[in-house]
Phi, psi and omega in degrees: 000321177295322179295316179294325177296320177295324178295316179296320182292326186273321188245345185246319185288122180050046184298325183254027178294148183278111181227080183295142178283122181281160179295147181289147177288145185246031177261011182288172183294330180274313184292333180292338181277350181285154174300155185300322182293320180284327182298328180295335178264348183294336180294343181264015180301315178300321180295319178295319180298318178295318178297322179295318178295323177295321177295318178298326179296319178291321178295321180294319177295321178294319181293328182276314186263350179088349176079164178094142174080184183292327182298316180292324179298322181280313184285341181253307187279329179293312175299322179295321178296323178297320178296313180295330182293339179297340179286339185242314183226083190298312181293320177298326177297321178295319179296321177297319181294313182288327181286330181276350183300316178300324181287316178294325178292322180290327181279342179281163178286166183291344178263357183282341184116143181220137358274001181250122171288166182305316180291321178292325177299311179297319183294314183294321178296318179293316182299312181297322180293314181295318179298320178297317179295331183267345182244257180199164184300329180296324176296322177300320180295318179295318180296318180294318179295318179294323177295320178296317179297318179295320179299317178294317180298316181295323180290322184280316190254337186241005189264011180293133177089358180253142183272110178071184180215149176250019177297315177302319179296318179299314182293323181291307182291325178292325177297317178295314182295317181290326176295315178297316180296322179295319178296319177298317181296316180297318179296319180295318178294321178296319177297321179295318179294319178296320179297317179296317181295321177296320179296315179297318180297319179296320179296315180295322179295320178295319178296317180296319178296320179298317179294319179296319180293320177295324177296318178298316179297318180296321178298315181294318179292328177300317180294320180294310183293321179298322178297313181294321179293324177295320178296319179298317181295318181292317180295321179293327179286325183274341186301316181299332182281350179268356180243129180283128181049061179291145177294153180301325180297322179292317178300316179296324179296317179292326177296318179296318179299315181295316181299317179294321179295316179295319179296318179296320179295321178295315179296321179299315180293325181290314182288313182287346179294338181289341181269358178267132176290160182297328181263012182281134176239128180295141181293142178284324182285153177294158180294141183291155177228183180295339177293343180266009181296324180299319178294320178297316181295324178294323180294314180289334177295328178293338178273358178108002181267120179273115186240133175251129180250132179231127179242129178237154180086175181277116180293130180216163180281131181250165176307145187298325178296322178291316179300314181296314181296319179298317178298315181295324179295314178297319180299315182290322179296319178291325176296320177297324178296318178298322183283314191260343181224062181297139180089352181278166174256154183229158179224128180247119179246126179241119182243117175271107181247177187296319186262005180164213184231132177250139178232141174216117178240117184229140177229156178278181179288161177294147181282341181089354180284331179237137181287132178298149177270128182293148179216164183262002179079020182284337179298319178298321178299317179295319179297317179297323179298317180294319180294318179298321180300327182262012180060035180263190180231148183211141171230143178219116184204163178285150177268170183295331182272008178095003177273203182216145184225132176240122181239131185224141170232124179247112181290141178227120180288141177287169184296332183276347182274146178291146180262356180197170180260180178283149178256000000 
């Protein structure tokens, strides 16, 4: 029952459904080498190949039968039409080919071949091969079995008066052609599945990297905010003792400030604690700032990277979160230079402007003396996350000389500007 169900699904269900053959993809190793104008037409190569085989079928019928009349129309144009039909209705083309075989065989001479005349032989072999490439190997097995049954039936019941039979040749050559077509189809499907799996894996890897980077940012911000909240709590507790005979309302205000600061700090540690791994240990050293850039440049200089630092504008103290993010962006950009452009030189520009902080990290092309280290591009993702968190802007692109440039602007509100809206 399962076998019959497969037969109905492959050869009977929607046999004449309209399934046009789409243009071939031109991203292959061979087609990519073609000029752009020719490459646009290379996708129609399968259609041209089918048309050429249909033309050969008509020429073969003309060469065997001499052409002219109804006989040539049937023995030449019907097989050719079956071949062309594979471009639009592949299963229906096979039915047309197998159904027209008795008529083409009856109209052919006794020396032309039975039950397949030369043109019908070429057409049926072509049709089965194209259908296999367009469907699946199971369909090829059903077509070959049906062709074998028809060949035996034609030889036993319809072969009187014909010299010999070409059924063995049909079965042998069709088996080879269908086997090759099935292998091509299986390989193509495997490549498609691998491509899909790679795409899914890349998407999942990007998502995981994004979450890891956000976790890292959350850990660093937790340390920064916790420090400031602790300072607020300590200052609120000590403030009443610095004022002689403070009024009760002032004392109560400072108590409220301290209680809220401690409560906020507790909630911050509770919520942010979920992003810390069980084996995570907070760093003992303070978080780096832009003042530590010289040490960073000296470290990468020991690895062979020549870095030039340029500072413009009036240097001033920025919020700790901005300082930390700016340092991490420069650090990641220089790390990318070490990995992807070994031997190149880099330039770090830090600009203190009125509305914020500007960063520009640019490196030249690799010298070619050392092979670049492959990377997944996660550093750029981390930099964008930090810039987005601070409502900044970032561009990362290749330069004209083959290097790479990262440009970032981090807005910083001035002391006179409000830091929040009304609630």
